Amino acid sequence: MHIYQIESNFGLNNLKRSERDEKELGPQEVRLKMDSISLNFRDLLMVKGLYNPRQPLPLIPCSDAAGKIIEIGSEVNDWKVGDAVMPSFFANYEDGLATKQKLSQTLGGPLDGTLRESMVLPERGLIRQPKGWTHAESSTIPCAMLTAWSALHSGDKLETVLIQGTGGVSIAALQLAKSLGAKVIATSSSDEKLERLKELGADEVINYKTQTNWGKQVKSLTNGVGVDVVVEVGGAGTLEQSLRAVCVGGCIAMIGVLSGVKSEVNLTSILMRHIRVQGIIVGHKKGMLDLVSHLETTDIRPIISDRFSFDDAVGAFHHMEAAKHFGKIVVNM
Ligand SMILES: NC(=O)c1ccc[n+]([C@@H]2O[C@H](COP(=O)([O-])OP(=O)(O)OC[C@H]3O[C@@H](n4cnc5c(N)ncnc54)[C@H](OP(=O)(O)O)[C@@H]3O)[C@@H](O)[C@H]2O)c1
């Protein structure tokens, strides 16, 4: 079986194509033939050694993928050969509140991930694809889209939402928020991308590079109230503005740290304005099942920015690093 793995050292130069023996199938396991793998920023960080420098190597990166079941174990009841499925990001997080144990096992580190021709998974680690979706489209669901879904459900209200930038999580959050009836204010560093955000349904757009005090602008676009939920992917460099942009009693769904991990925060603003800062780490299997059912009631289609062949998978990582994409980068087998 062909795979890509981070070999003995981190770095994009050490992401190499290689081969591994096929694993034998256990009674409650299935073999998934990969069709499409979609990249997340986390995968790039993992390859560079910035996500978990202590991650043992070699490691097959990536968590998001979709394909068909080609073999089932003798005790598998829920699946049959030919079913179109996606792996769950967490191996053990089925539902409910997070625990250390539930969050510890994730694809693409510490567990070997999806950048390979096929993989063996426990039958409970799979979710059906939405009806009518292609494998490439479905490959964007397990991490990016589920994270956006979890973030949108982290507050008490969802009438207004702020999304930051035009990466995979943010575009998914825009689409899902619109499908849930919310007003969406979107930011980007590029005026051209802001136009595309409007085409996708963003009600208001702001260039965060030219309008550095964008929190205040979000407030005025919501009649001085602020948004119910901020889909926070910027981290250290955006949190201060997000605190200005969120309403009293609102929620900052803390997802990403694209601009850094350490920041000085005005704690008074959090307590005086009853703001919740909620950490989000993807979501559980029940959330993904709910998301798939919701997607089937909408006409949402993921925005696939760029497609790469398996032969050029390393190129896909370089493309993500250049941040020229709008939405998702997909590797097709
Ligand atoms: N917690 C979780 O469960 C979870 C799950 C998935 C991802 N994440 C994290 O969420 C973040 C986004 O992930 P992704 O996969 O969507 O990344 P991505 O596809 O690489 O998105 C990158 C985009 O974010 C925007 N951006 C960069 N710096 C920004 C800043 N300072 N302020 C606002 N926007 C900024 C840029 O948009 P423009 O070009 O439009 O400016 C850039 O194109 C990453 O930090 C990732 O690690 C966390």
Tab-separated table of C-alpha atoms and ligand atoms in Angstrom:
chain	number	residue	atom	x	y	z
A	1	MET	CA	0.000	0.000	0.000
A	2	HIS	CA	1.283	3.480	-0.919
A	3	ILE	CA	1.416	6.008	1.888
A	4	TYR	CA	2.995	9.329	2.773
A	5	GLN	CA	4.791	9.580	6.073
A	6	ILE	CA	6.782	12.101	8.057
A	7	GLU	CA	9.993	10.139	8.257
A	8	SER	CA	12.610	10.421	10.980
A	9	ASN	CA	12.468	14.239	11.256
A	10	PHE	CA	9.788	16.895	10.957
A	11	GLY	CA	9.581	19.306	8.024
A	12	LEU	CA	7.949	19.355	4.601
A	13	ASN	CA	11.187	17.983	3.113
A	14	ASN	CA	10.733	14.881	5.255
A	15	LEU	CA	7.192	14.149	4.087
A	16	LYS	CA	7.942	11.212	1.792
A	17	ARG	CA	6.027	8.712	-0.263
A	18	SER	CA	6.614	5.190	0.969
A	19	GLU	CA	5.025	1.735	1.248
A	20	ARG	CA	3.579	-0.272	4.125
A	21	ASP	CA	2.129	-3.756	4.333
A	22	GLU	CA	-1.665	-4.018	4.436
A	23	LYS	CA	-2.880	-4.627	7.996
A	24	GLU	CA	-4.867	-7.776	8.674
A	25	LEU	CA	-8.553	-7.161	9.356
A	26	GLY	CA	-9.968	-7.851	12.853
A	27	PRO	CA	-13.549	-9.163	13.319
A	28	GLN	CA	-14.989	-5.701	14.109
A	29	GLU	CA	-12.930	-3.777	11.592
A	30	VAL	CA	-13.423	-2.606	8.032
A	31	ARG	CA	-10.994	-1.755	5.248
A	32	LEU	CA	-11.551	1.653	3.669
A	33	LYS	CA	-10.230	2.429	0.178
A	34	MET	CA	-9.397	6.097	0.134
A	35	ASP	CA	-10.767	8.252	-2.662
A	36	SER	CA	-10.077	11.762	-1.364
A	37	ILE	CA	-8.119	13.279	1.494
A	38	SER	CA	-8.617	16.901	2.505
A	39	LEU	CA	-6.003	18.980	4.286
A	40	ASN	CA	-6.361	20.947	7.488
A	41	PHE	CA	-3.983	23.569	8.852
A	42	ARG	CA	-3.314	21.129	11.692
A	43	ASP	CA	-1.816	18.671	9.174
A	44	LEU	CA	0.687	21.280	8.024
A	45	LEU	CA	1.598	22.080	11.643
A	46	MET	CA	1.972	18.356	12.359
A	47	VAL	CA	4.339	17.835	9.404
A	48	LYS	CA	6.430	20.812	10.473
A	49	GLY	CA	6.660	19.549	14.071
A	50	LEU	CA	4.788	22.572	15.399
A	51	TYR	CA	1.629	20.749	16.516
A	52	ASN	CA	3.281	18.188	18.762
A	53	PRO	CA	7.089	18.214	18.660
A	54	ARG	CA	7.079	15.037	20.792
A	55	GLN	CA	4.970	13.063	18.284
A	56	PRO	CA	6.805	9.758	17.614
A	57	LEU	CA	7.806	9.243	13.970
A	58	PRO	CA	7.234	7.936	11.387
A	59	LEU	CA	3.654	9.191	11.147
A	60	ILE	CA	1.109	9.136	8.326
A	61	PRO	CA	-0.446	12.635	8.455
A	62	CYS	CA	-4.012	13.901	7.804
A	63	SER	CA	-7.334	13.141	9.456
A	64	ASP	CA	-9.949	13.993	6.851
A	65	ALA	CA	-10.826	11.565	4.087
A	66	ALA	CA	-13.615	9.738	2.321
A	67	GLY	CA	-13.886	6.554	0.335
A	68	LYS	CA	-15.554	3.168	0.027
A	69	ILE	CA	-15.523	0.103	2.239
A	70	ILE	CA	-13.798	-2.729	0.375
A	71	GLU	CA	-13.727	-5.433	3.086
A	72	ILE	CA	-15.529	-6.077	6.378
A	73	GLY	CA	-14.622	-8.192	9.419
A	74	SER	CA	-16.626	-11.276	10.379
A	75	GLU	CA	-18.559	-9.495	13.183
A	76	VAL	CA	-19.317	-6.219	11.407
A	77	ASN	CA	-23.066	-5.531	11.338
A	78	ASP	CA	-23.456	-1.858	10.484
A	79	TRP	CA	-21.572	-1.691	7.182
A	80	LYS	CA	-21.322	-3.552	3.901
A	81	VAL	CA	-18.797	-3.568	1.075
A	82	GLY	CA	-19.385	-0.559	-1.176
A	83	ASP	CA	-20.681	1.811	1.535
A	84	ALA	CA	-19.434	5.395	1.148
A	85	VAL	CA	-17.994	6.568	4.478
A	86	MET	CA	-15.669	8.965	6.286
A	87	PRO	CA	-13.460	8.202	9.292
A	88	SER	CA	-14.232	9.936	12.571
A	89	PHE	CA	-11.488	12.372	13.745
A	90	PHE	CA	-11.575	10.995	17.308
A	91	ALA	CA	-11.301	7.250	17.790
A	92	ASN	CA	-13.134	7.293	21.157
A	93	TYR	CA	-15.302	10.418	21.384
A	94	GLU	CA	-18.835	9.226	20.717
A	95	ASP	CA	-20.913	11.854	22.567
A	96	GLY	CA	-21.267	13.997	25.688
A	97	LEU	CA	-18.704	16.056	27.562
A	98	ALA	CA	-15.057	15.786	26.629
A	99	THR	CA	-12.654	13.825	28.842
A	100	LYS	CA	-8.898	13.378	28.574
A	101	GLN	CA	-9.409	9.804	27.455
A	102	LYS	CA	-11.993	10.711	24.783
A	103	LEU	CA	-9.731	13.404	23.301
A	104	SER	CA	-6.485	11.448	23.323
A	105	GLN	CA	-6.740	9.345	20.157
A	106	THR	CA	-6.949	11.308	16.894
A	107	LEU	CA	-6.105	10.518	13.304
A	108	GLY	CA	-3.040	12.176	11.803
A	109	GLY	CA	-1.294	12.206	15.201
A	110	PRO	CA	-0.908	10.469	17.551
A	111	LEU	CA	-2.613	7.778	15.417
A	112	ASP	CA	-1.511	7.232	11.829
A	113	GLY	CA	-3.747	9.249	9.535
A	114	THR	CA	-5.421	9.123	6.154
A	115	LEU	CA	-2.794	10.107	3.541
A	116	ARG	CA	-2.630	6.608	2.074
A	117	GLU	CA	-4.361	4.283	-0.368
A	118	SER	CA	-6.349	2.347	2.228
A	119	MET	CA	-6.718	1.935	5.965
A	120	VAL	CA	-8.247	-0.387	8.546
A	121	LEU	CA	-10.622	1.195	11.059
A	122	PRO	CA	-12.950	-0.078	13.790
A	123	GLU	CA	-16.511	-0.154	12.461
A	124	ARG	CA	-17.613	2.375	15.083
A	125	GLY	CA	-14.985	4.822	13.776
A	126	LEU	CA	-16.895	5.468	10.546
A	127	ILE	CA	-19.745	7.749	9.516
A	128	ARG	CA	-21.824	7.535	6.351
A	129	GLN	CA	-21.382	10.243	3.718
A	130	PRO	CA	-24.310	12.612	3.070
A	131	LYS	CA	-26.556	11.354	0.253
A	132	GLY	CA	-25.581	12.831	-3.104
A	133	TRP	CA	-22.175	14.088	-1.992
A	134	THR	CA	-19.005	13.116	-3.826
A	135	HIS	CA	-16.093	11.559	-1.942
A	136	ALA	CA	-14.090	14.776	-2.417
A	137	GLU	CA	-16.900	16.851	-0.900
A	138	SER	CA	-17.393	14.404	1.970
A	139	SER	CA	-13.670	14.445	2.752
A	140	THR	CA	-14.086	18.020	4.041
A	141	ILE	CA	-16.506	17.027	6.805
A	142	PRO	CA	-14.666	15.123	9.591
A	143	CYS	CA	-12.479	17.935	10.963
A	144	ALA	CA	-13.124	21.280	9.235
A	145	MET	CA	-16.879	21.157	8.809
A	146	LEU	CA	-17.547	19.432	12.122
A	147	THR	CA	-15.414	22.035	13.920
A	148	ALA	CA	-17.502	24.800	12.345
A	149	TRP	CA	-20.714	22.973	13.333
A	150	SER	CA	-19.524	22.557	16.941
A	151	ALA	CA	-18.525	26.233	17.125
A	152	LEU	CA	-21.904	27.433	15.886
A	153	HIS	CA	-23.605	25.349	18.584
A	154	SER	CA	-21.360	26.568	21.398
A	155	GLY	CA	-23.367	29.690	22.290
A	156	ASP	CA	-26.876	30.183	23.628
A	157	LYS	CA	-28.105	32.044	20.540
A	158	LEU	CA	-27.236	32.073	16.832
A	159	GLU	CA	-28.753	35.110	15.193
A	160	THR	CA	-25.452	36.780	14.315
A	161	VAL	CA	-22.025	35.231	13.676
A	162	LEU	CA	-18.551	36.562	12.947
A	163	ILE	CA	-16.185	34.435	10.868
A	164	GLN	CA	-12.494	35.220	10.398
A	165	GLY	CA	-10.611	34.638	7.153
A	166	THR	CA	-11.376	32.310	4.298
A	167	GLY	CA	-9.874	28.992	5.377
A	168	GLY	CA	-11.672	25.661	5.465
A	169	VAL	CA	-13.238	26.059	8.899
A	170	SER	CA	-14.407	29.636	8.293
A	171	ILE	CA	-16.023	28.970	4.910
A	172	ALA	CA	-17.816	25.941	6.355
A	173	ALA	CA	-18.983	28.099	9.268
A	174	LEU	CA	-20.320	30.714	6.831
A	175	GLN	CA	-22.280	28.127	4.868
A	176	LEU	CA	-23.634	26.362	7.949
A	177	ALA	CA	-24.521	29.612	9.745
A	178	LYS	CA	-26.506	30.796	6.715
A	179	SER	CA	-28.301	27.446	6.548
A	180	LEU	CA	-29.237	27.898	10.224
A	181	GLY	CA	-30.709	31.336	9.499
A	182	ALA	CA	-27.973	33.521	11.013
A	183	LYS	CA	-26.648	36.852	9.787
A	184	VAL	CA	-22.935	36.490	8.996
A	185	ILE	CA	-20.200	39.110	9.178
A	186	ALA	CA	-17.006	37.867	7.525
A	187	THR	CA	-13.419	39.137	7.505
A	188	SER	CA	-10.505	38.548	5.144
A	189	SER	CA	-7.128	40.063	4.350
A	190	SER	CA	-8.057	40.254	0.662
A	191	ASP	CA	-10.729	42.414	-1.019
A	192	GLU	CA	-11.002	39.848	-3.788
A	193	LYS	CA	-11.783	37.111	-1.266
A	194	LEU	CA	-14.312	39.422	0.428
A	195	GLU	CA	-16.227	39.590	-2.862
A	196	ARG	CA	-16.308	35.788	-2.973
A	197	LEU	CA	-17.537	35.699	0.630
A	198	LYS	CA	-20.442	37.932	-0.398
A	199	GLU	CA	-21.276	35.582	-3.270
A	200	LEU	CA	-21.410	32.765	-0.704
A	201	GLY	CA	-23.939	34.670	1.390
A	202	ALA	CA	-21.931	36.809	3.830
A	203	ASP	CA	-24.189	39.716	4.831
A	204	GLU	CA	-21.341	42.089	5.706
A	205	VAL	CA	-17.611	41.902	4.999
A	206	ILE	CA	-14.557	43.617	6.515
A	207	ASN	CA	-10.915	43.668	5.411
A	208	TYR	CA	-9.073	42.936	8.683
A	209	LYS	CA	-5.761	44.168	7.265
A	210	THR	CA	-6.969	47.643	6.309
A	211	GLN	CA	-9.562	47.936	9.114
A	212	THR	CA	-7.492	46.916	12.103
A	213	ASN	CA	-10.149	48.070	14.558
A	214	TRP	CA	-12.684	45.659	13.043
A	215	GLY	CA	-14.246	44.732	16.391
A	216	LYS	CA	-15.764	48.187	16.610
A	217	GLN	CA	-17.040	47.921	13.058
A	218	VAL	CA	-18.729	44.587	13.814
A	219	LYS	CA	-20.484	46.291	16.722
A	220	SER	CA	-21.803	49.069	14.542
A	221	LEU	CA	-22.964	46.567	11.899
A	222	THR	CA	-25.075	44.936	14.629
A	223	ASN	CA	-26.648	48.193	15.911
A	224	GLY	CA	-24.142	48.419	18.762
A	225	VAL	CA	-25.024	44.961	20.109
A	226	GLY	CA	-22.256	42.652	18.845
A	227	VAL	CA	-22.487	39.114	17.460
A	228	ASP	CA	-23.782	36.073	19.326
A	229	VAL	CA	-20.894	33.822	18.271
A	230	VAL	CA	-17.353	34.519	17.072
A	231	VAL	CA	-15.747	31.676	15.142
A	232	GLU	CA	-12.262	32.479	16.445
A	233	VAL	CA	-9.489	31.075	14.248
A	234	GLY	CA	-7.000	33.933	14.550
A	235	GLY	CA	-6.032	33.409	18.196
A	236	ALA	CA	-3.620	35.805	19.896
A	237	GLY	CA	-3.737	38.491	17.219
A	238	THR	CA	-7.529	38.597	16.934
A	239	LEU	CA	-8.884	37.886	20.417
A	240	GLU	CA	-8.856	41.507	21.543
A	241	GLN	CA	-10.981	42.566	18.570
A	242	SER	CA	-13.218	39.509	18.985
A	243	LEU	CA	-13.942	40.566	22.575
A	244	ARG	CA	-15.100	43.916	21.188
A	245	ALA	CA	-17.170	42.252	18.475
A	246	VAL	CA	-19.100	39.798	20.664
A	247	CYS	CA	-22.381	40.736	22.372
A	248	VAL	CA	-23.074	40.719	26.115
A	249	GLY	CA	-23.679	37.064	26.996
A	250	GLY	CA	-22.143	35.955	23.681
A	251	CYS	CA	-19.654	33.204	22.962
A	252	ILE	CA	-16.174	33.195	21.463
A	253	ALA	CA	-15.659	29.726	20.023
A	254	MET	CA	-11.878	29.360	20.372
A	255	ILE	CA	-10.753	27.184	17.501
A	256	GLY	CA	-7.457	28.311	16.027
A	257	VAL	CA	-4.279	30.178	16.689
A	258	LEU	CA	-3.284	31.296	13.197
A	259	SER	CA	-1.736	34.502	14.534
A	260	GLY	CA	-0.172	33.128	17.731
A	261	VAL	CA	-0.925	31.403	21.013
A	262	LYS	CA	-0.156	33.977	23.708
A	263	SER	CA	-2.110	37.127	24.185
A	264	GLU	CA	-2.858	39.765	26.796
A	265	VAL	CA	-6.572	39.605	27.448
A	266	ASN	CA	-8.750	42.166	29.161
A	267	LEU	CA	-10.386	39.841	31.694
A	268	THR	CA	-12.702	42.574	32.946
A	269	SER	CA	-14.382	42.695	29.580
A	270	ILE	CA	-15.072	38.935	29.793
A	271	LEU	CA	-16.617	39.025	33.254
A	272	MET	CA	-18.429	42.361	33.058
A	273	ARG	CA	-20.020	41.419	29.742
A	274	HIS	CA	-20.750	37.804	30.669
A	275	ILE	CA	-18.790	36.461	27.712
A	276	ARG	CA	-18.098	32.774	27.353
A	277	VAL	CA	-14.774	31.739	25.772
A	278	GLN	CA	-15.368	28.148	24.761
A	279	GLY	CA	-12.549	25.898	23.571
A	280	ILE	CA	-13.544	23.779	20.582
A	281	ILE	CA	-11.726	20.658	19.508
A	282	VAL	CA	-13.472	19.332	16.393
A	283	GLY	CA	-16.500	17.512	17.843
A	284	HIS	CA	-17.864	14.092	18.704
A	285	LYS	CA	-19.336	11.364	16.525
A	286	LYS	CA	-22.924	12.233	17.510
A	287	GLY	CA	-22.252	15.808	16.323
A	288	MET	CA	-20.996	14.486	13.004
A	289	LEU	CA	-24.092	12.316	12.549
A	290	ASP	CA	-26.292	15.373	13.281
A	291	LEU	CA	-24.224	17.425	10.839
A	292	VAL	CA	-24.612	14.845	8.050
A	293	SER	CA	-28.390	14.782	8.605
A	294	HIS	CA	-28.504	18.595	8.553
A	295	LEU	CA	-26.433	18.798	5.354
A	296	GLU	CA	-28.972	16.557	3.635
A	297	THR	CA	-31.681	19.160	4.279
A	298	THR	CA	-29.624	21.949	2.654
A	299	ASP	CA	-28.033	22.670	-0.714
A	300	ILE	CA	-24.617	23.303	0.880
A	301	ARG	CA	-21.662	22.099	-1.130
A	302	PRO	CA	-18.148	22.483	0.308
A	303	ILE	CA	-15.892	24.971	-1.430
A	304	ILE	CA	-12.965	23.005	-2.803
A	305	SER	CA	-10.312	25.528	-3.649
A	306	ASP	CA	-7.663	23.283	-5.174
A	307	ARG	CA	-7.203	19.620	-6.062
A	308	PHE	CA	-3.907	17.724	-6.124
A	309	SER	CA	-3.110	14.189	-7.257
A	310	PHE	CA	-1.766	11.645	-4.750
A	311	ASP	CA	1.576	11.848	-6.618
A	312	ASP	CA	1.693	15.571	-5.783
A	313	ALA	CA	0.463	15.394	-2.173
A	314	VAL	CA	3.510	17.294	-0.907
A	315	GLY	CA	2.571	20.097	-3.332
A	316	ALA	CA	-0.803	20.308	-1.584
A	317	PHE	CA	0.977	21.053	1.708
A	318	HIS	CA	3.125	23.739	0.066
A	319	HIS	CA	-0.040	25.260	-1.369
A	320	MET	CA	-1.632	25.415	2.080
A	321	GLU	CA	1.510	27.015	3.461
A	322	ALA	CA	1.253	29.755	0.802
A	323	ALA	CA	-2.342	30.469	2.010
A	324	LYS	CA	-3.592	31.223	-1.516
A	325	HIS	CA	-6.567	28.898	-1.101
A	326	PHE	CA	-10.210	29.806	-0.504
A	327	GLY	CA	-11.865	26.868	1.264
A	328	LYS	CA	-10.465	23.339	1.128
A	329	ILE	CA	-7.460	21.681	-0.506
A	330	VAL	CA	-8.162	18.093	-1.549
A	331	VAL	CA	-5.823	15.278	-2.594
A	332	ASN	CA	-7.490	12.818	-4.978
A	333	MET	CA	-6.294	9.238	-5.276
B	1	LIG	N1	-9.876	23.425	17.372
B	1	LIG	C1	-10.182	22.648	16.356
B	1	LIG	O1	-10.878	21.663	16.486
B	1	LIG	C2	-9.687	23.017	14.991
B	1	LIG	C3	-10.160	22.337	13.859
B	1	LIG	C4	-9.738	22.768	12.602
B	1	LIG	C5	-8.842	23.837	12.507
B	1	LIG	N2	-8.387	24.431	13.639
B	1	LIG	C6	-7.489	25.597	13.570
B	1	LIG	O2	-8.248	26.668	13.001
B	1	LIG	C7	-7.385	27.475	12.223
B	1	LIG	C8	-7.937	27.539	10.803
B	1	LIG	O3	-7.838	26.252	10.236
B	1	LIG	P1	-8.167	26.004	8.695
B	1	LIG	O4	-7.893	24.567	8.424
B	1	LIG	O5	-9.482	26.611	8.339
B	1	LIG	O6	-6.980	26.866	8.068
B	1	LIG	P2	-6.738	27.366	6.609
B	1	LIG	O7	-7.685	26.690	5.670
B	1	LIG	O8	-5.291	27.246	6.347
B	1	LIG	O9	-7.147	28.926	6.760
B	1	LIG	C9	-6.213	29.935	6.708
B	1	LIG	C10	-6.936	31.270	6.483
B	1	LIG	O10	-7.178	31.910	7.722
B	1	LIG	C11	-7.113	33.304	7.565
B	1	LIG	N3	-6.221	33.933	8.541
B	1	LIG	C12	-4.897	33.775	8.704
B	1	LIG	N4	-4.442	34.566	9.669
B	1	LIG	C13	-5.515	35.261	10.131
B	1	LIG	C14	-5.713	36.259	11.105
B	1	LIG	N5	-4.692	36.740	11.812
B	1	LIG	N6	-6.963	36.741	11.292
B	1	LIG	C15	-7.996	36.260	10.582
B	1	LIG	N7	-7.880	35.319	9.636
B	1	LIG	C16	-6.652	34.830	9.412
B	1	LIG	C17	-6.603	33.591	6.157
B	1	LIG	O11	-7.746	34.034	5.416
B	1	LIG	P3	-7.661	35.268	4.388
B	1	LIG	O12	-6.659	34.848	3.361
B	1	LIG	O13	-9.035	35.414	3.886
B	1	LIG	O14	-7.198	36.455	5.189
B	1	LIG	C18	-6.086	32.233	5.688
B	1	LIG	O15	-6.260	32.012	4.310
B	1	LIG	C19	-6.000	26.884	12.381
B	1	LIG	O16	-5.324	27.513	13.438
B	1	LIG	C20	-6.267	25.440	12.730
B	1	LIG	O17	-5.198	24.844	13.411
B	1	LIG	C21	-8.778	24.048	14.873
